Coordinates of C-alpha atoms in Angstrom, one line a residue:
M1 CA -6.2 -12.1 9.1
P2 CA -3.5 -14.5 10.2
G3 CA -0.5 -15.0 8.0
E4 CA 0.7 -18.2 6.3
A5 CA 2.7 -21.1 7.8
V6 CA 4.9 -23.6 6.1
T7 CA 4.8 -27.1 7.6
L8 CA 7.7 -29.6 7.7
Q9 CA 7.1 -33.3 8.4
L10 CA 10.3 -35.1 9.5
G11 CA 10.0 -38.8 9.8
H12 CA 7.4 -41.6 9.4
Y13 CA 5.3 -41.0 12.5
A14 CA 5.3 -37.3 11.7
G15 CA 3.9 -38.4 8.3
C16 CA 1.2 -40.4 10.1
V17 CA 0.1 -37.5 12.2
G18 CA 0.4 -35.1 9.2
A19 CA -1.8 -37.3 6.9
H20 CA -4.6 -37.2 9.4
W21 CA -4.1 -33.5 10.0
W22 CA -4.3 -32.7 6.3
G23 CA -7.4 -34.9 6.2
L24 CA -9.0 -32.7 8.8
Q25 CA -8.1 -29.6 6.7
A26 CA -9.8 -31.2 3.7
A27 CA -12.9 -32.0 5.7
A28 CA -13.0 -28.4 7.1
L29 CA -13.1 -27.0 3.5
R30 CA -16.6 -28.4 3.3
T31 CA -17.7 -25.8 5.9
P32 CA -19.4 -22.8 4.1
A33 CA -16.9 -20.0 3.9
E34 CA -19.1 -17.6 5.9
A35 CA -19.3 -20.1 8.8
A36 CA -15.5 -21.0 8.8
E37 CA -13.7 -19.7 11.9
L38 CA -10.3 -21.1 10.9
R39 CA -8.5 -19.6 7.9
A40 CA -7.7 -22.5 5.5
A41 CA -5.1 -20.4 3.7
A42 CA -2.9 -20.3 6.9
L43 CA -2.0 -24.0 6.1
L44 CA -3.1 -24.6 2.5
R45 CA -2.1 -23.0 -0.8
T46 CA -4.7 -22.5 -3.5
E47 CA -4.3 -23.3 -7.2
R48 CA -6.4 -23.3 -10.3
A49 CA -6.6 -26.7 -11.8
A50 CA -7.5 -27.6 -15.4
G51 CA -11.0 -26.2 -16.2
G52 CA -10.7 -23.5 -13.6
R53 CA -11.4 -25.7 -10.6
E54 CA -9.9 -24.4 -7.4
T55 CA -7.7 -26.9 -5.6
H56 CA -6.0 -26.8 -2.2
T57 CA -2.6 -28.4 -1.4
P58 CA -0.7 -28.3 1.9
R59 CA 2.2 -25.8 2.2
L60 CA 4.3 -28.8 3.1
V61 CA 7.9 -30.2 2.9
A62 CA 7.9 -33.9 4.1
L63 CA 11.2 -35.8 4.6
E64 CA 10.8 -39.5 4.4
L65 CA 13.1 -42.6 4.1
K66 CA 13.1 -45.0 1.2
G67 CA 10.1 -47.3 1.5
G68 CA 8.3 -44.9 3.9
V69 CA 5.8 -43.5 1.4
G70 CA 3.6 -45.5 -0.8
A71 CA 2.0 -45.0 -4.2
L72 CA 1.9 -41.4 -5.1
R73 CA 1.6 -39.9 -8.6
P74 CA 5.0 -39.1 -10.1
G75 CA 6.4 -36.1 -8.3
G76 CA 4.3 -36.7 -5.3
A77 CA 1.3 -34.8 -6.7
G78 CA -1.4 -36.9 -4.9
P79 CA -2.7 -40.4 -4.4
E80 CA -2.1 -42.7 -7.4
A81 CA -5.1 -43.0 -9.7
P82 CA -6.9 -46.4 -10.0
V83 CA -5.4 -48.6 -12.6
A84 CA -7.3 -50.2 -15.5
W85 CA -7.4 -54.1 -15.7
D86 CA -9.1 -56.2 -18.4
G87 CA -8.4 -59.7 -16.9
E88 CA -10.5 -61.8 -14.6
V89 CA -11.4 -60.3 -11.3
A90 CA -12.3 -62.1 -8.0
A91 CA -13.9 -60.0 -5.3
Y92 CA -13.3 -60.5 -1.6
L93 CA -15.2 -58.6 1.1
E94 CA -13.4 -58.1 4.4
R95 CA -15.6 -57.6 7.4
A96 CA -14.7 -54.6 9.4
S97 CA -13.1 -55.4 12.8
A98 CA -14.6 -54.1 16.0
G99 CA -13.7 -50.5 17.0
G100 CA -12.7 -49.5 13.4
S101 CA -9.3 -51.1 13.7
A102 CA -6.8 -51.3 10.9
P103 CA -4.5 -54.3 10.6
R104 CA -2.0 -54.9 13.4
D105 CA 0.9 -53.7 11.3
A106 CA -0.8 -50.6 10.1
G107 CA 1.7 -47.8 9.6
S108 CA 4.7 -50.0 10.0
R109 CA 5.1 -52.2 6.9
T110 CA 7.0 -51.1 3.9
E111 CA 5.5 -50.7 0.5
D112 CA 6.8 -48.3 -1.9
A113 CA 6.1 -47.7 -5.6
S114 CA 9.8 -47.1 -6.2
S115 CA 10.6 -50.6 -5.0
G116 CA 8.0 -52.3 -7.0
G117 CA 5.2 -52.5 -4.4
K118 CA 1.7 -51.8 -5.6
R119 CA -1.2 -50.6 -3.6
S120 CA -4.7 -51.3 -4.9
C121 CA -6.8 -48.2 -4.7
G122 CA -9.6 -49.6 -6.8
V123 CA -10.0 -51.5 -10.0
S124 CA -11.9 -50.5 -13.1
V125 CA -13.1 -53.5 -15.2
Q126 CA -14.1 -53.1 -18.9
G127 CA -17.8 -53.0 -19.2
A128 CA -18.3 -52.5 -15.5
S129 CA -19.0 -49.4 -13.4
P130 CA -16.2 -46.8 -13.0
A131 CA -13.7 -47.2 -10.2
P132 CA -15.0 -45.8 -6.9
S133 CA -13.9 -42.4 -5.7
R134 CA -11.1 -42.1 -3.1
L135 CA -13.7 -41.1 -0.5
T136 CA -15.8 -44.2 -1.3
V137 CA -12.7 -46.4 -1.0
S138 CA -11.8 -44.8 2.3
Q139 CA -15.2 -45.5 3.8
E140 CA -14.7 -49.2 2.9
V141 CA -11.0 -49.6 3.6
Y142 CA -10.3 -47.5 6.7
S143 CA -12.7 -49.5 8.9
G144 CA -10.3 -52.5 8.8
G145 CA -8.6 -52.7 5.4
S146 CA -4.9 -52.7 4.3
V147 CA -3.5 -49.5 5.9
R148 CA 0.3 -49.9 5.8
L149 CA 1.8 -46.4 5.4
W150 CA 0.7 -42.9 6.0
S151 CA 0.3 -42.4 2.3
D152 CA -2.4 -45.1 2.3
Y153 CA -4.8 -42.7 4.1
L154 CA -3.6 -39.4 2.8
N155 CA -6.7 -38.0 1.0
V156 CA -5.3 -34.7 -0.2
H157 CA -3.1 -33.9 -3.2
L158 CA 0.5 -32.8 -2.5
H159 CA 2.5 -30.4 -4.6
P160 CA 5.5 -32.0 -6.4
K161 CA 7.8 -30.0 -4.1
S162 CA 6.4 -31.7 -1.0
I163 CA 7.9 -35.2 -0.7
Y164 CA 11.7 -35.5 -0.4
V165 CA 12.7 -39.1 -0.1
I166 CA 16.1 -39.7 1.6
R167 CA 17.4 -42.8 -0.2
Q168 CA 20.5 -43.3 2.0
Y169 CA 18.3 -45.1 4.7
M170 CA 15.4 -47.5 4.7
H171 CA 12.2 -46.9 6.5
D172 CA 11.9 -50.4 7.8
G173 CA 14.1 -53.5 8.1
D174 CA 16.9 -55.0 10.3
C175 CA 19.7 -52.8 8.9
G176 CA 20.1 -49.5 6.9
C177 CA 17.7 -47.6 9.1
L178 CA 18.1 -44.1 10.5
E179 CA 18.5 -45.0 14.1
A180 CA 20.8 -42.5 15.8
F181 CA 20.7 -38.7 16.4
G182 CA 24.2 -38.4 14.9
Q183 CA 23.1 -40.0 11.6
G184 CA 20.3 -37.5 11.3
E185 CA 22.6 -34.5 11.9
S186 CA 25.1 -35.8 9.3
L187 CA 22.4 -35.9 6.6
L188 CA 21.8 -32.2 7.0
Q189 CA 25.5 -31.5 6.8
D190 CA 25.5 -32.9 3.2
P191 CA 25.4 -29.8 0.9
G192 CA 23.2 -31.6 -1.6
C193 CA 20.6 -32.4 1.0
V194 CA 20.7 -28.8 2.4
E195 CA 20.3 -27.3 -1.1
E196 CA 17.3 -29.6 -1.8
L197 CA 15.6 -28.6 1.4
E198 CA 16.3 -24.9 1.0
D199 CA 15.0 -25.0 -2.6
R200 CA 11.7 -26.5 -1.4
L201 CA 11.4 -24.1 1.5
H202 CA 12.1 -21.0 -0.7
F203 CA 9.4 -22.1 -3.2
Y204 CA 6.7 -22.0 -0.5
V205 CA 8.0 -19.0 1.4
E206 CA 8.2 -16.8 -1.7
E207 CA 4.6 -17.3 -2.6
C208 CA 3.4 -16.3 0.9
D209 CA 1.9 -12.8 1.4
Y210 CA 2.9 -12.7 5.0
L211 CA 4.9 -15.7 6.4
Q212 CA 4.2 -16.0 10.1
G213 CA 6.5 -19.0 10.6
F214 CA 7.1 -22.7 10.5
Q215 CA 5.4 -25.8 12.0
V216 CA 7.8 -28.6 12.4
L217 CA 6.4 -32.1 13.1
C218 CA 9.4 -34.3 14.0
D219 CA 10.0 -37.9 15.1
L220 CA 11.7 -37.7 18.4
H221 CA 12.5 -41.4 19.0
N222 CA 14.8 -42.1 16.0
G223 CA 17.5 -40.5 13.9
F224 CA 15.0 -37.9 12.6
S225 CA 15.5 -36.1 16.0
G226 CA 19.0 -35.2 14.6
V227 CA 17.5 -34.2 11.3
G228 CA 15.1 -31.9 13.2
A229 CA 17.9 -30.4 15.2
K230 CA 19.6 -29.3 12.0
V231 CA 16.4 -28.2 10.2
T232 CA 15.3 -26.0 13.1
E233 CA 18.8 -24.5 13.3
L234 CA 18.6 -23.7 9.6
L235 CA 15.2 -22.1 10.0
Y236 CA 16.4 -20.1 13.0
D237 CA 19.4 -18.7 11.1
E238 CA 17.7 -18.0 7.8
Y239 CA 14.2 -16.8 8.9
S240 CA 15.1 -14.6 12.0
G241 CA 12.0 -13.2 13.7
K242 CA 9.6 -15.9 12.3
G243 CA 7.8 -18.3 14.6
I244 CA 9.1 -21.9 14.8
L245 CA 6.7 -24.3 16.6
T246 CA 8.1 -27.8 16.9
W247 CA 6.2 -30.9 17.9
G248 CA 8.3 -33.8 19.0
L249 CA 6.3 -36.9 18.1
T250 CA 6.7 -40.4 19.5
P251 CA 4.4 -43.4 18.7
V252 CA 3.4 -45.9 21.4
M253 CA 6.5 -48.1 21.5
S254 CA 6.1 -51.9 21.5
N255 CA 9.7 -53.0 21.6
M256 CA 10.6 -51.8 25.1
G257 CA 12.4 -55.1 25.8
D258 CA 15.1 -54.5 23.2
S259 CA 17.8 -52.8 25.2
Q260 CA 19.7 -51.3 22.3
K261 CA 16.6 -49.8 20.7
N262 CA 15.4 -48.6 24.1
F263 CA 18.8 -46.9 24.7
Y264 CA 18.8 -45.3 21.2
R265 CA 15.2 -44.1 21.7
L266 CA 16.1 -42.5 25.1
M267 CA 19.3 -40.8 23.7
N268 CA 17.5 -39.6 20.6
T269 CA 14.7 -38.2 22.7
A270 CA 16.9 -36.4 25.2
L271 CA 19.2 -34.9 22.5
G272 CA 16.1 -34.0 20.4
I273 CA 14.4 -32.1 23.2
V274 CA 17.6 -30.1 24.0
H275 CA 18.4 -29.2 20.4
L276 CA 14.9 -28.7 19.1
S277 CA 13.8 -26.5 22.0
S278 CA 17.0 -24.3 21.7
H279 CA 16.2 -23.3 18.1
S280 CA 12.4 -23.2 18.3
S281 CA 10.1 -20.5 19.6
L282 CA 8.1 -23.3 21.4
F283 CA 8.7 -27.0 21.6
C284 CA 6.0 -29.6 22.6
P285 CA 6.6 -33.3 23.1
L286 CA 3.5 -35.1 21.8
S287 CA 2.7 -38.8 22.3
L288 CA 0.1 -41.3 23.7
S289 CA 3.0 -43.3 25.2
G290 CA 2.8 -43.3 29.0
S291 CA 6.5 -42.6 29.3
L292 CA 9.5 -41.4 27.3
G293 CA 11.9 -42.8 29.9
I294 CA 13.4 -46.2 30.6
K295 CA 10.4 -47.7 32.5
P296 CA 7.4 -48.4 30.2
Q297 CA 4.1 -47.0 31.3
P298 CA 0.6 -47.9 29.9
P299 CA -0.5 -45.7 27.0
V300 CA -3.0 -42.8 27.5
T301 CA -6.6 -43.9 27.5
F302 CA -9.7 -41.9 26.6
P303 CA -13.2 -42.7 28.0
Y304 CA -15.0 -42.4 24.7
I305 CA -12.5 -43.8 22.2
N306 CA -11.7 -47.5 21.7
Y307 CA -8.3 -47.2 20.0
D308 CA -5.5 -49.7 19.4
A309 CA -2.4 -48.1 20.8
S310 CA -0.2 -50.4 18.7
L311 CA -1.6 -48.9 15.5
N312 CA 0.1 -45.7 14.2
Y313 CA -3.1 -45.1 12.2
H314 CA -5.1 -44.9 15.4
S315 CA -2.7 -43.0 17.8
S316 CA -1.8 -40.5 15.1
A317 CA -5.5 -39.7 14.5
I318 CA -5.9 -38.6 18.1
L319 CA -2.8 -36.5 18.1
A320 CA -3.9 -34.9 14.8
A321 CA -7.2 -33.8 16.4
A322 CA -5.4 -32.3 19.3
L323 CA -2.8 -30.6 17.1
D324 CA -5.6 -29.1 14.9
T325 CA -7.2 -27.7 18.0
L326 CA -3.9 -26.5 19.7
T327 CA -2.8 -24.5 16.6
A328 CA -6.2 -22.7 16.2
P329 CA -5.1 -19.4 17.9
Y330 CA -2.8 -18.4 15.0
R331 CA -5.3 -19.6 12.3
L332 CA -8.4 -17.7 13.4
C333 CA -10.2 -15.6 10.8
S334 CA -11.2 -13.1 13.5
S335 CA -7.8 -12.6 15.1
Q336 CA -4.4 -11.1 14.3
G337 CA -2.8 -13.6 16.6
S338 CA 0.4 -15.2 15.3
M339 CA 2.7 -18.1 16.1
M340 CA 5.1 -15.7 17.8
H341 CA 2.3 -14.2 19.8
L342 CA 1.3 -17.7 21.0
A343 CA 4.9 -18.6 21.8
E344 CA 5.5 -15.4 23.7
T345 CA 2.5 -16.0 26.0
L346 CA 4.0 -19.3 27.1
N347 CA 7.8 -19.3 26.8
F348 CA 8.9 -16.6 29.3
S349 CA 11.6 -17.3 31.9
G350 CA 13.4 -19.7 29.6
R351 CA 10.4 -22.1 29.4
K352 CA 10.4 -23.0 25.7
V353 CA 9.0 -26.5 26.3
V354 CA 5.3 -26.9 26.8
A355 CA 3.0 -29.8 27.7
A356 CA -0.1 -30.7 25.7
W357 CA -3.5 -31.7 27.2
A358 CA -6.6 -32.7 25.3
S359 CA -10.1 -34.1 25.8
V360 CA -10.9 -36.0 22.6
P361 CA -13.9 -35.8 22.5
F362 CA -14.9 -33.2 25.1
P363 CA -17.5 -34.9 27.2
A364 CA -20.6 -32.7 26.7
L365 CA -24.0 -34.2 27.1
R366 CA -26.3 -33.6 24.1
G367 CA -28.5 -30.6 24.9
C368 CA -26.5 -29.4 27.9
S369 CA -25.1 -25.9 28.1
L370 CA -21.4 -25.3 28.7
P371 CA -21.9 -24.2 32.3
D372 CA -23.8 -27.4 33.1
T373 CA -21.0 -29.5 31.5
L374 CA -18.1 -27.7 33.3
C375 CA -19.9 -27.7 36.6
A376 CA -19.6 -31.5 36.6
Y377 CA -15.8 -31.1 36.4
Q378 CA -15.0 -28.6 39.2
Q379 CA -12.3 -30.8 40.7
D380 CA -10.5 -32.1 37.7
V381 CA -10.4 -30.7 34.1
P382 CA -11.6 -33.6 31.9
W383 CA -8.5 -33.8 29.7
K384 CA -5.5 -36.1 29.4
L385 CA -1.8 -35.3 29.3
L386 CA -0.3 -36.0 25.8
S387 CA 3.3 -35.3 26.7
S388 CA 4.3 -38.7 28.1
C389 CA 4.6 -37.9 31.8
R390 CA 3.0 -39.1 35.0
E391 CA -0.1 -36.9 35.5
Q392 CA -0.2 -34.6 38.5
K393 CA -3.6 -33.8 40.0
V394 CA -2.4 -30.5 41.4
S395 CA -4.1 -27.6 39.5
C396 CA -1.0 -25.6 38.8
C397 CA 0.6 -24.1 35.7
F398 CA 2.5 -20.9 34.9
A399 CA 0.7 -20.1 31.7
Q400 CA -1.6 -21.8 29.2
S401 CA -3.4 -21.4 25.9
V402 CA -6.7 -23.2 25.9
V403 CA -9.1 -23.9 22.9
L404 CA -12.6 -25.4 23.1
R405 CA -14.2 -26.2 19.8
G406 CA -17.5 -27.7 18.7
I407 CA -19.6 -26.0 21.3
G408 CA -22.4 -23.7 20.1
K409 CA -22.3 -20.1 21.4
E410 CA -25.7 -20.6 23.0
S411 CA -27.8 -17.5 23.7
H412 CA -29.3 -19.2 26.7
V413 CA -25.9 -19.3 28.6
S414 CA -27.5 -17.0 31.2
S415 CA -31.3 -17.0 31.3
P416 CA -32.8 -13.5 32.0
G417 CA -34.9 -13.3 35.1
K418 CA -33.7 -16.7 36.4
Q419 CA -31.3 -16.9 39.4
P420 CA -28.0 -18.5 38.2
T421 CA -27.3 -21.8 39.9
S422 CA -23.5 -21.2 39.8
P423 CA -21.0 -18.4 38.9
L424 CA -20.5 -20.1 35.6
H425 CA -24.3 -19.8 34.8
A426 CA -24.0 -16.1 35.5
C427 CA -21.6 -15.5 32.6
E428 CA -22.9 -13.9 29.5
S429 CA -21.0 -15.8 26.8
T430 CA -19.3 -19.1 26.3
E431 CA -15.9 -17.3 26.2
Q432 CA -16.6 -15.8 29.7
V433 CA -17.7 -19.2 30.9
L434 CA -14.4 -20.9 29.9
Q435 CA -12.3 -18.0 31.2
H436 CA -14.1 -18.1 34.6
Y437 CA -13.6 -21.9 34.8
L438 CA -9.9 -21.6 34.0
R439 CA -9.4 -18.9 36.6
T440 CA -11.0 -21.1 39.2
A441 CA -9.2 -24.3 38.2
F442 CA -5.8 -22.6 37.7
P443 CA -5.6 -19.7 40.1
G444 CA -2.7 -17.3 39.4
A445 CA -1.9 -18.8 36.0
F446 CA -1.8 -16.6 32.9
S447 CA -4.6 -18.1 30.7
T448 CA -5.7 -17.2 27.1
S449 CA -8.7 -19.0 25.7
H450 CA -10.8 -19.4 22.6
V451 CA -14.2 -21.0 22.0
L452 CA -15.1 -22.1 18.4
E453 CA -18.3 -23.4 17.1
Q454 CA -16.5 -25.2 14.3
P455 CA -16.0 -28.9 15.5
C456 CA -13.2 -31.3 14.6
N457 CA -14.4 -33.2 11.6
T458 CA -14.0 -37.0 11.8
L459 CA -15.0 -38.1 8.3
P460 CA -13.1 -40.9 6.6
P461 CA -10.2 -41.5 6.5
Y462 CA -10.4 -40.7 10.2
P463 CA -10.9 -44.0 12.0
Q464 CA -14.3 -44.8 13.5
F465 CA -13.1 -45.9 16.9
F466 CA -15.6 -44.0 19.0
S467 CA -17.9 -45.2 21.8
P468 CA -21.5 -46.0 20.8
L469 CA -22.5 -43.4 23.5
L470 CA -21.6 -40.6 21.0
T471 CA -24.0 -38.9 18.6
R472 CA -23.1 -38.1 15.0
Q473 CA -21.9 -34.7 16.3
G474 CA -19.8 -36.3 19.1
F475 CA -22.0 -35.4 22.0
L476 CA -22.7 -37.8 24.8
L477 CA -26.0 -39.8 25.1
E478 CA -27.3 -40.4 28.6
K479 CA -27.7 -44.1 27.9
P480 CA -26.6 -46.5 25.1
P481 CA -28.7 -46.4 21.9
R482 CA -31.2 -49.2 21.3
F483 CA -29.9 -49.6 17.7
A484 CA -26.5 -49.4 16.0
S485 CA -25.4 -45.8 16.2
A486 CA -24.5 -43.8 13.1
A487 CA -20.9 -42.9 12.2
V488 CA -19.4 -40.0 14.2
E489 CA -19.0 -37.1 11.8
S490 CA -17.5 -34.5 14.1
I491 CA -16.5 -34.1 17.7
P492 CA -16.0 -31.3 20.2
V493 CA -12.4 -31.0 21.5
L494 CA -10.9 -29.3 24.5
A495 CA -7.1 -28.8 24.2
A496 CA -4.4 -26.8 26.0
L497 CA -0.7 -26.0 25.8
Q498 CA 0.7 -25.4 29.2
S499 CA 3.9 -24.2 30.7
S500 CA 3.6 -26.4 33.8
P501 CA 5.6 -28.0 36.7
V502 CA 4.7 -31.4 35.1
L503 CA 7.5 -30.7 32.7
H504 CA 10.0 -30.7 35.5
V505 CA 9.0 -34.3 36.1
L506 CA 9.4 -35.2 32.5
L507 CA 12.7 -33.5 31.8
Y508 CA 14.3 -34.3 35.1
S509 CA 13.3 -38.0 34.9
L510 CA 15.0 -38.2 31.5
Y511 CA 18.1 -36.6 32.9
K512 CA 18.2 -39.1 35.8
D513 CA 17.6 -42.1 33.5
L514 CA 20.5 -41.1 31.3
Q515 CA 22.7 -40.4 34.3
K516 CA 22.3 -44.1 35.4
L517 CA 23.3 -45.5 32.0
N518 CA 26.7 -46.8 31.2
T519 CA 27.1 -45.0 27.8
R520 CA 30.4 -46.9 27.1
R521 CA 28.3 -50.0 26.4
W522 CA 26.8 -48.2 23.4
A523 CA 29.8 -47.0 21.4
S524 CA 27.8 -47.6 18.2
F525 CA 25.5 -44.7 19.0
F526 CA 28.4 -42.3 19.5
S527 CA 30.3 -43.6 16.4
A528 CA 27.4 -42.2 14.3
G529 CA 28.5 -38.7 15.1
V530 CA 27.8 -37.6 18.6
E531 CA 30.8 -36.8 20.8
Q532 CA 30.9 -37.8 24.4
G533 CA 31.6 -34.2 25.4
D534 CA 28.7 -32.9 23.4
F535 CA 26.4 -35.5 25.0
Q536 CA 27.5 -34.5 28.5
E537 CA 26.9 -30.9 27.7
A538 CA 23.4 -31.7 26.4
L539 CA 22.7 -33.7 29.6
Q540 CA 23.5 -30.6 31.7
E541 CA 21.3 -28.4 29.4
L542 CA 18.4 -30.9 30.0
R543 CA 18.9 -30.5 33.7
T544 CA 19.0 -26.7 33.5
L545 CA 15.8 -26.8 31.3
S546 CA 14.0 -29.0 33.9
Q547 CA 14.8 -26.5 36.6
C548 CA 12.9 -23.7 34.8
Y549 CA 9.7 -25.6 35.7
E550 CA 10.4 -26.2 39.4
T551 CA 8.1 -25.1 42.1
E552 CA 9.5 -24.1 45.5
F553 CA 8.9 -27.5 47.0
E554 CA 10.5 -29.3 44.0
A555 CA 13.5 -26.9 44.1
D556 CA 14.1 -27.9 47.8
E557 CA 13.9 -31.5 46.9
S558 CA 16.4 -31.0 44.0
E559 CA 18.9 -29.3 46.4
D560 CA 18.6 -32.2 48.8
E561 CA 19.3 -34.7 45.9
A562 CA 22.3 -32.6 44.7
D563 CA 23.7 -32.6 48.3
S564 CA 23.4 -36.4 48.4
D565 CA 25.1 -37.0 45.0

């Protein structure tokens, strides 16, 4: 059985992705224990509540700024209970917007119980029926209601040790925000802050039977990249030999025209990648933004999802589904695989940065076998790059970990007595089908793969932004339904972590963008704590890191560029 992991969420967008991810864990708990393929205890801790009822809470430490988390019970124990009211009540019904959209400012406005903000979770009127359950509320609200902060759609209880609010900075506003890498580093140089963090970590670590490592979800675009740099350094020093898997998260940015914010974002991203990767077993940039560099690119699109890229509530849901699938190898009930094992299959030759790909949902026709589905995608694997880089059509990678979930392990993969129509149809199991497909699509690459029957659950508060061409189980219909389709309750997902030449493009592009900038124009960034010499050193480390992913052709091109400089 796999060991336990402790998760850290550093920043607001990390909280958005985390809230959906914990929602997926809660939905998976409804799967009968005998059918569960992923061990819930790898991420969740179990307690006995009053009356002997078993409850599950994430093994989580979340760092957030003042105003970045909404109404939670005192101590952060869970969503605030509905309040009682005996005055007059007027009811208003808001019609759900198309595509299951939340308001335009979802995930960005500030509302915090500590600053007097109140969030209405439901109202109980004397003499009327009891307040609706949180699940009922979520079904009504999350199709187009007032989602403002990640705590608005958090549907699991948190332990009082989970939320740590940093009150020196505000989540939102024109001033007092955590904007620069140096500010984040300085926070974790405060003995009081370090002591608070270590106390929370020790609480979770000491109750683990076998700690396999830490999952770090970290905002990459703001000052939390500096927080993450210090946190991963602390974990690396204190928990030697344990896995540290870090996910550098960036929302789809809407303020690309603001030169200062754009410069800060670029600097935070570059410094974050260098520092986070150096102290992590594996580091993966994760975003639906088309680019992390200076030039904006359109966000990633998915053929069967109609999402609003400007809503953190939407983009974080897609990343959470990918994250839940990518982390499956070290959570499998049937495997002894660990975080370190996953990292070691991908991070050889200094390649500690990996790219994420995902097909959300995996485009499988209802009733079709896996060989039939994959035969339709012989030229290009049907997934999208989630690491903010120009996609390359060349089927090339050094190593990869691939997970396909939500696909039944059909006994009719190969039909006895019938001539197979392709090599894929000759395989005896879905695992063999996927392995054969990957060997053909990525010749010479080291590939590990897993096939799970357990799909990704998409019950509320997961947004209902799916195409009407999907069934309730997320499979494709051949033609649009005649009547309104039912809500999509689960989807199949294909996802991969790759050590790939595409990372040379991402890392070297960042290096070139920063080389072109006149850093003297932005003295305010460096006054926050980053020395010019340290920045130049990090810039060279970024270039060195990019060279780990060069192919022979790219190496020749880089030499030509160096000669011309």
